Amino acid sequence: MSLTFYFLCHGETIQSREGRYCGALNPDLTPEGQEMANAFVLAYQSIPWETIYVSSMKRALATAKPLADAVGVQMQLRGGLQEMNFGVWEDQTHAWVKDNHLENYMNWVADPAWNSPKKGETAIEVASRSMAVISEIREKYKDVNALVVSHETTIQVMLCSLLGIDLGRCRDRIEILEGSVSQVTIGLHGPLLQKLGDRSHLRSE
């Protein structure tokens, strides 16, 4: 057996439903988002979970709690798993950002590794804090299943970091949607991607 990471993206929020940037904001899940969390439990509770690491934001906690309660594993909260800070773009639509911060937006799209939303974070900064949590898990555990509940961009960044994909292409190479599960096993030859952005456990999929 090897160390296997399951990366679960939190369920739907009002901002994700409306296509608004939501990084440092701290909304609750919508009822549909809570249903996503419950659907994950039904599909994955039979896995022998050893540890559950969770972003300290409310939407991630609400997504992780049903599984943690069902399997009796205490959640480990980590700020390093929080979503990218989108600065002045927070709670704004993509169209608004393009209309009001076009140059900033185009620079970010071209290379989010080194370009940030105005007053926000770069992918490099997100990788620094989130991969510190992954390193912590890898140091503590060897042959277990570890659940990591986080956010769209942060999961994109962590997957790219694990798989050796340029962070400047994290938005182009990895698609993560609300309620999706990605699976990476740390084997003899390094990280192996076994599942990406899977939402087959959701009833609507």
PDB file of C-alpha atoms in Angstrom:
ATOM      1  CA  MET A   1       0.000   0.000   0.000  1.00  0.00           C
ATOM      2  CA  SER A   2       1.133   3.566  -0.702  1.00  0.00           C
ATOM      3  CA  LEU A   3       0.209   7.016   0.536  1.00  0.00           C
ATOM      4  CA  THR A   4      -2.839   8.073  -1.450  1.00  0.00           C
ATOM      5  CA  PHE A   5      -4.138  11.636  -1.515  1.00  0.00           C
ATOM      6  CA  TYR A   6      -7.779  12.364  -2.306  1.00  0.00           C
ATOM      7  CA  PHE A   7      -8.235  16.057  -3.124  1.00  0.00           C
ATOM      8  CA  LEU A   8     -11.854  17.108  -2.612  1.00  0.00           C
ATOM      9  CA  CYS A   9     -12.980  20.533  -3.805  1.00  0.00           C
ATOM     10  CA  HIS A  10     -15.629  22.138  -1.612  1.00  0.00           C
ATOM     11  CA  GLY A  11     -19.261  22.229  -2.679  1.00  0.00           C
ATOM     12  CA  GLU A  12     -21.165  25.031  -4.344  1.00  0.00           C
ATOM     13  CA  THR A  13     -21.327  28.558  -2.915  1.00  0.00           C
ATOM     14  CA  ILE A  14     -23.333  31.564  -4.106  1.00  0.00           C
ATOM     15  CA  GLN A  15     -20.161  32.971  -5.655  1.00  0.00           C
ATOM     16  CA  SER A  16     -19.322  29.810  -7.583  1.00  0.00           C
ATOM     17  CA  ARG A  17     -22.915  29.543  -8.795  1.00  0.00           C
ATOM     18  CA  GLU A  18     -22.811  33.134 -10.080  1.00  0.00           C
ATOM     19  CA  GLY A  19     -19.294  32.924 -11.533  1.00  0.00           C
ATOM     20  CA  ARG A  20     -17.741  35.360  -9.048  1.00  0.00           C
ATOM     21  CA  TYR A  21     -14.177  35.224  -7.762  1.00  0.00           C
ATOM     22  CA  CYS A  22     -14.127  33.856  -4.231  1.00  0.00           C
ATOM     23  CA  GLY A  23     -10.772  33.459  -2.549  1.00  0.00           C
ATOM     24  CA  ALA A  24     -10.430  35.334   0.725  1.00  0.00           C
ATOM     25  CA  LEU A  25     -14.208  35.611   1.068  1.00  0.00           C
ATOM     26  CA  ASN A  26     -15.667  33.127   3.523  1.00  0.00           C
ATOM     27  CA  PRO A  27     -19.191  32.134   2.412  1.00  0.00           C
ATOM     28  CA  ASP A  28     -21.180  29.108   3.507  1.00  0.00           C
ATOM     29  CA  LEU A  29     -22.230  26.350   1.147  1.00  0.00           C
ATOM     30  CA  THR A  30     -25.535  26.603  -0.678  1.00  0.00           C
ATOM     31  CA  PRO A  31     -28.054  23.799  -0.030  1.00  0.00           C
ATOM     32  CA  GLU A  32     -26.840  22.269  -3.293  1.00  0.00           C
ATOM     33  CA  GLY A  33     -23.267  22.523  -2.035  1.00  0.00           C
ATOM     34  CA  GLN A  34     -24.201  20.655   1.121  1.00  0.00           C
ATOM     35  CA  GLU A  35     -25.807  17.955  -1.005  1.00  0.00           C
ATOM     36  CA  MET A  36     -22.467  17.598  -2.798  1.00  0.00           C
ATOM     37  CA  ALA A  37     -20.754  17.028   0.554  1.00  0.00           C
ATOM     38  CA  ASN A  38     -23.338  14.417   1.523  1.00  0.00           C
ATOM     39  CA  ALA A  39     -22.970  12.662  -1.844  1.00  0.00           C
ATOM     40  CA  PHE A  40     -19.226  12.366  -1.251  1.00  0.00           C
ATOM     41  CA  VAL A  41     -19.895  10.580   2.038  1.00  0.00           C
ATOM     42  CA  LEU A  42     -22.183   8.027   0.408  1.00  0.00           C
ATOM     43  CA  ALA A  43     -19.592   7.238  -2.255  1.00  0.00           C
ATOM     44  CA  TYR A  44     -16.380   7.330  -0.215  1.00  0.00           C
ATOM     45  CA  GLN A  45     -17.115   6.472   3.419  1.00  0.00           C
ATOM     46  CA  SER A  46     -16.104   2.831   2.926  1.00  0.00           C
ATOM     47  CA  ILE A  47     -12.499   3.825   2.271  1.00  0.00           C
ATOM     48  CA  PRO A  48     -10.279   3.323   5.357  1.00  0.00           C
ATOM     49  CA  TRP A  49      -9.429   6.964   6.079  1.00  0.00           C
ATOM     50  CA  GLU A  50      -6.439   7.697   8.282  1.00  0.00           C
ATOM     51  CA  THR A  51      -6.410  11.481   8.227  1.00  0.00           C
ATOM     52  CA  ILE A  52      -8.426  14.451   6.954  1.00  0.00           C
ATOM     53  CA  TYR A  53      -6.760  17.812   6.307  1.00  0.00           C
ATOM     54  CA  VAL A  54      -9.057  20.751   5.640  1.00  0.00           C
ATOM     55  CA  SER A  55      -8.817  24.393   4.632  1.00  0.00           C
ATOM     56  CA  SER A  56      -9.931  26.566   7.533  1.00  0.00           C
ATOM     57  CA  MET A  57     -12.552  28.335   5.395  1.00  0.00           C
ATOM     58  CA  LYS A  58     -16.226  27.656   6.149  1.00  0.00           C
ATOM     59  CA  ARG A  59     -17.070  26.181   2.751  1.00  0.00           C
ATOM     60  CA  ALA A  60     -14.288  23.605   3.066  1.00  0.00           C
ATOM     61  CA  LEU A  61     -15.147  22.746   6.675  1.00  0.00           C
ATOM     62  CA  ALA A  62     -18.799  22.219   5.791  1.00  0.00           C
ATOM     63  CA  THR A  63     -17.743  19.945   2.923  1.00  0.00           C
ATOM     64  CA  ALA A  64     -15.392  17.841   5.060  1.00  0.00           C
ATOM     65  CA  LYS A  65     -17.486  17.534   8.229  1.00  0.00           C
ATOM     66  CA  PRO A  66     -20.050  14.957   7.012  1.00  0.00           C
ATOM     67  CA  LEU A  67     -17.314  12.499   6.039  1.00  0.00           C
ATOM     68  CA  ALA A  68     -15.281  13.198   9.182  1.00  0.00           C
ATOM     69  CA  ASP A  69     -18.354  12.552  11.345  1.00  0.00           C
ATOM     70  CA  ALA A  70     -19.267   9.407   9.424  1.00  0.00           C
ATOM     71  CA  VAL A  71     -15.847   7.770   9.751  1.00  0.00           C
ATOM     72  CA  GLY A  72     -14.850   9.199  13.143  1.00  0.00           C
ATOM     73  CA  VAL A  73     -11.688  10.967  12.007  1.00  0.00           C
ATOM     74  CA  GLN A  74     -10.824  14.381  13.437  1.00  0.00           C
ATOM     75  CA  MET A  75     -10.339  17.180  10.926  1.00  0.00           C
ATOM     76  CA  GLN A  76      -6.909  18.828  10.815  1.00  0.00           C
ATOM     77  CA  LEU A  77      -7.409  22.501   9.893  1.00  0.00           C
ATOM     78  CA  ARG A  78      -4.657  24.198   7.893  1.00  0.00           C
ATOM     79  CA  GLY A  79      -4.598  27.796   6.662  1.00  0.00           C
ATOM     80  CA  GLY A  80      -2.168  26.748   3.963  1.00  0.00           C
ATOM     81  CA  LEU A  81      -5.018  24.984   2.167  1.00  0.00           C
ATOM     82  CA  GLN A  82      -7.102  28.147   1.772  1.00  0.00           C
ATOM     83  CA  GLU A  83      -8.058  29.424  -1.657  1.00  0.00           C
ATOM     84  CA  MET A  84      -5.918  31.862  -3.623  1.00  0.00           C
ATOM     85  CA  ASN A  85      -6.523  35.457  -2.560  1.00  0.00           C
ATOM     86  CA  PHE A  86      -7.983  37.280  -5.568  1.00  0.00           C
ATOM     87  CA  GLY A  87      -7.424  40.764  -4.128  1.00  0.00           C
ATOM     88  CA  VAL A  88      -9.606  43.465  -5.665  1.00  0.00           C
ATOM     89  CA  TRP A  89     -11.295  40.856  -7.864  1.00  0.00           C
ATOM     90  CA  GLU A  90     -13.031  39.274  -4.868  1.00  0.00           C
ATOM     91  CA  ASP A  91     -16.808  38.861  -5.326  1.00  0.00           C
ATOM     92  CA  GLN A  92     -16.620  40.259  -8.874  1.00  0.00           C
ATOM     93  CA  THR A  93     -17.586  38.487 -12.085  1.00  0.00           C
ATOM     94  CA  HIS A  94     -15.087  37.562 -14.773  1.00  0.00           C
ATOM     95  CA  ALA A  95     -16.730  40.128 -17.078  1.00  0.00           C
ATOM     96  CA  TRP A  96     -16.316  42.906 -14.489  1.00  0.00           C
ATOM     97  CA  VAL A  97     -12.647  42.062 -13.997  1.00  0.00           C
ATOM     98  CA  LYS A  98     -12.018  42.146 -17.762  1.00  0.00           C
ATOM     99  CA  ASP A  99     -13.830  45.482 -18.057  1.00  0.00           C
ATOM    100  CA  ASN A 100     -12.080  47.134 -15.105  1.00  0.00           C
ATOM    101  CA  HIS A 101      -8.671  45.407 -14.826  1.00  0.00           C
ATOM    102  CA  LEU A 102      -7.992  44.134 -18.340  1.00  0.00           C
ATOM    103  CA  GLU A 103      -4.192  44.433 -18.295  1.00  0.00           C
ATOM    104  CA  ASN A 104      -3.953  42.825 -14.858  1.00  0.00           C
ATOM    105  CA  TYR A 105      -6.313  40.059 -15.975  1.00  0.00           C
ATOM    106  CA  MET A 106      -4.407  39.361 -19.205  1.00  0.00           C
ATOM    107  CA  ASN A 107      -1.088  39.189 -17.340  1.00  0.00           C
ATOM    108  CA  TRP A 108      -2.599  36.739 -14.848  1.00  0.00           C
ATOM    109  CA  VAL A 109      -4.079  34.553 -17.564  1.00  0.00           C
ATOM    110  CA  ALA A 110      -0.733  34.508 -19.388  1.00  0.00           C
ATOM    111  CA  ASP A 111       1.228  33.421 -16.316  1.00  0.00           C
ATOM    112  CA  PRO A 112      -0.542  33.097 -12.952  1.00  0.00           C
ATOM    113  CA  ALA A 113       2.636  31.650 -11.443  1.00  0.00           C
ATOM    114  CA  TRP A 114       4.275  35.074 -11.260  1.00  0.00           C
ATOM    115  CA  ASN A 115       1.382  37.476 -11.902  1.00  0.00           C
ATOM    116  CA  SER A 116      -1.320  37.982  -9.295  1.00  0.00           C
ATOM    117  CA  PRO A 117      -4.720  39.627  -9.285  1.00  0.00           C
ATOM    118  CA  LYS A 118      -4.224  43.177  -7.984  1.00  0.00           C
ATOM    119  CA  LYS A 119      -3.494  42.914  -4.231  1.00  0.00           C
ATOM    120  CA  GLY A 120      -3.890  39.143  -4.468  1.00  0.00           C
ATOM    121  CA  GLU A 121      -1.639  36.072  -4.580  1.00  0.00           C
ATOM    122  CA  THR A 122       0.449  34.392  -7.252  1.00  0.00           C
ATOM    123  CA  ALA A 123       0.320  30.647  -7.865  1.00  0.00           C
ATOM    124  CA  ILE A 124       3.883  30.481  -6.556  1.00  0.00           C
ATOM    125  CA  GLU A 125       2.715  31.900  -3.223  1.00  0.00           C
ATOM    126  CA  VAL A 126      -0.220  29.476  -3.080  1.00  0.00           C
ATOM    127  CA  ALA A 127       2.144  26.586  -3.834  1.00  0.00           C
ATOM    128  CA  SER A 128       4.517  27.628  -1.057  1.00  0.00           C
ATOM    129  CA  ARG A 129       1.862  27.455   1.656  1.00  0.00           C
ATOM    130  CA  SER A 130      -0.228  24.567   0.342  1.00  0.00           C
ATOM    131  CA  MET A 131       2.673  22.259  -0.488  1.00  0.00           C
ATOM    132  CA  ALA A 132       3.995  22.778   3.043  1.00  0.00           C
ATOM    133  CA  VAL A 133       0.832  20.982   4.190  1.00  0.00           C
ATOM    134  CA  ILE A 134       1.372  18.186   1.654  1.00  0.00           C
ATOM    135  CA  SER A 135       4.959  17.816   2.898  1.00  0.00           C
ATOM    136  CA  GLU A 136       3.663  17.598   6.468  1.00  0.00           C
ATOM    137  CA  ILE A 137       1.307  14.770   5.502  1.00  0.00           C
ATOM    138  CA  ARG A 138       4.036  12.935   3.594  1.00  0.00           C
ATOM    139  CA  GLU A 139       6.358  13.143   6.604  1.00  0.00           C
ATOM    140  CA  LYS A 140       3.723  11.854   9.045  1.00  0.00           C
ATOM    141  CA  TYR A 141       2.071   9.119   6.985  1.00  0.00           C
ATOM    142  CA  LYS A 142       3.289   6.457   4.578  1.00  0.00           C
ATOM    143  CA  ASP A 143       0.751   3.766   3.670  1.00  0.00           C
ATOM    144  CA  VAL A 144      -2.618   5.454   4.277  1.00  0.00           C
ATOM    145  CA  ASN A 145      -5.491   7.260   2.585  1.00  0.00           C
ATOM    146  CA  ALA A 146      -5.421  11.004   3.234  1.00  0.00           C
ATOM    147  CA  LEU A 147      -8.300  13.339   2.391  1.00  0.00           C
ATOM    148  CA  VAL A 148      -7.396  16.946   1.573  1.00  0.00           C
ATOM    149  CA  VAL A 149     -10.385  19.291   1.329  1.00  0.00           C
ATOM    150  CA  SER A 150      -9.514  22.549  -0.358  1.00  0.00           C
ATOM    151  CA  HIS A 151     -10.455  24.878  -3.220  1.00  0.00           C
ATOM    152  CA  GLU A 152     -10.408  25.024  -7.013  1.00  0.00           C
ATOM    153  CA  THR A 153      -7.240  27.040  -7.659  1.00  0.00           C
ATOM    154  CA  THR A 154      -5.352  25.665  -4.668  1.00  0.00           C
ATOM    155  CA  ILE A 155      -6.032  22.087  -5.776  1.00  0.00           C
ATOM    156  CA  GLN A 156      -4.927  22.977  -9.317  1.00  0.00           C
ATOM    157  CA  VAL A 157      -1.690  24.340  -7.880  1.00  0.00           C
ATOM    158  CA  MET A 158      -1.081  21.327  -5.614  1.00  0.00           C
ATOM    159  CA  LEU A 159      -1.694  18.852  -8.428  1.00  0.00           C
ATOM    160  CA  CYS A 160       0.642  20.714 -10.772  1.00  0.00           C
ATOM    161  CA  SER A 161       3.293  20.847  -8.056  1.00  0.00           C
ATOM    162  CA  LEU A 162       3.023  17.115  -7.397  1.00  0.00           C
ATOM    163  CA  LEU A 163       2.989  16.156 -11.070  1.00  0.00           C
ATOM    164  CA  GLY A 164       5.753  18.473 -12.259  1.00  0.00           C
ATOM    165  CA  ILE A 165       3.488  20.702 -14.360  1.00  0.00           C
ATOM    166  CA  ASP A 166       4.496  24.351 -14.830  1.00  0.00           C
ATOM    167  CA  LEU A 167       2.480  26.473 -12.381  1.00  0.00           C
ATOM    168  CA  GLY A 168       2.098  29.072 -15.094  1.00  0.00           C
ATOM    169  CA  ARG A 169      -0.158  26.564 -16.872  1.00  0.00           C
ATOM    170  CA  CYS A 170      -2.156  25.428 -13.823  1.00  0.00           C
ATOM    171  CA  ARG A 171      -5.372  26.927 -15.182  1.00  0.00           C
ATOM    172  CA  ASP A 172      -4.816  25.465 -18.654  1.00  0.00           C
ATOM    173  CA  ARG A 173      -3.835  21.908 -17.742  1.00  0.00           C
ATOM    174  CA  ILE A 174      -6.045  21.040 -14.744  1.00  0.00           C
ATOM    175  CA  GLU A 175      -9.814  21.513 -14.441  1.00  0.00           C
ATOM    176  CA  ILE A 176     -11.315  21.391 -10.956  1.00  0.00           C
ATOM    177  CA  LEU A 177     -15.032  21.915 -10.307  1.00  0.00           C
ATOM    178  CA  GLU A 178     -17.023  22.125  -7.086  1.00  0.00           C
ATOM    179  CA  GLY A 179     -17.491  18.765  -5.406  1.00  0.00           C
ATOM    180  CA  SER A 180     -14.897  17.036  -7.594  1.00  0.00           C
ATOM    181  CA  VAL A 181     -12.373  14.445  -6.434  1.00  0.00           C
ATOM    182  CA  SER A 182      -8.805  13.992  -7.672  1.00  0.00           C
ATOM    183  CA  GLN A 183      -6.615  11.097  -6.563  1.00  0.00           C
ATOM    184  CA  VAL A 184      -2.814  10.921  -6.457  1.00  0.00           C
ATOM    185  CA  THR A 185      -0.841   7.964  -5.135  1.00  0.00           C
ATOM    186  CA  ILE A 186       2.772   8.390  -4.044  1.00  0.00           C
ATOM    187  CA  GLY A 187       4.438   5.290  -5.418  1.00  0.00           C
ATOM    188  CA  LEU A 188       7.908   3.948  -6.045  1.00  0.00           C
ATOM    189  CA  HIS A 189       8.441   6.298  -8.984  1.00  0.00           C
ATOM    190  CA  GLY A 190       6.755   9.345  -7.453  1.00  0.00           C
ATOM    191  CA  PRO A 191       3.247  10.798  -7.670  1.00  0.00           C
ATOM    192  CA  LEU A 192       0.795   8.970  -9.952  1.00  0.00           C
ATOM    193  CA  LEU A 193      -2.432  10.708 -10.995  1.00  0.00           C
ATOM    194  CA  GLN A 194      -5.253   8.143 -10.788  1.00  0.00           C
ATOM    195  CA  LYS A 195      -8.326  10.343 -10.884  1.00  0.00           C
ATOM    196  CA  LEU A 196      -8.827  13.960 -11.979  1.00  0.00           C
ATOM    197  CA  GLY A 197     -11.795  16.190 -11.238  1.00  0.00           C
ATOM    198  CA  ASP A 198     -14.189  13.249 -10.926  1.00  0.00           C
ATOM    199  CA  ARG A 199     -17.800  14.084 -10.106  1.00  0.00           C
ATOM    200  CA  SER A 200     -19.413  10.751 -10.927  1.00  0.00           C
ATOM    201  CA  HIS A 201     -20.578  10.476  -7.296  1.00  0.00           C
ATOM    202  CA  LEU A 202     -22.843  13.503  -7.721  1.00  0.00           C
ATOM    203  CA  ARG A 203     -26.381  12.651  -8.692  1.00  0.00           C
ATOM    204  CA  SER A 204     -26.596  15.375 -11.345  1.00  0.00           C
ATOM    205  CA  GLU A 205     -23.486  14.199 -13.200  1.00  0.00           C
TER     206      GLU A 205
END
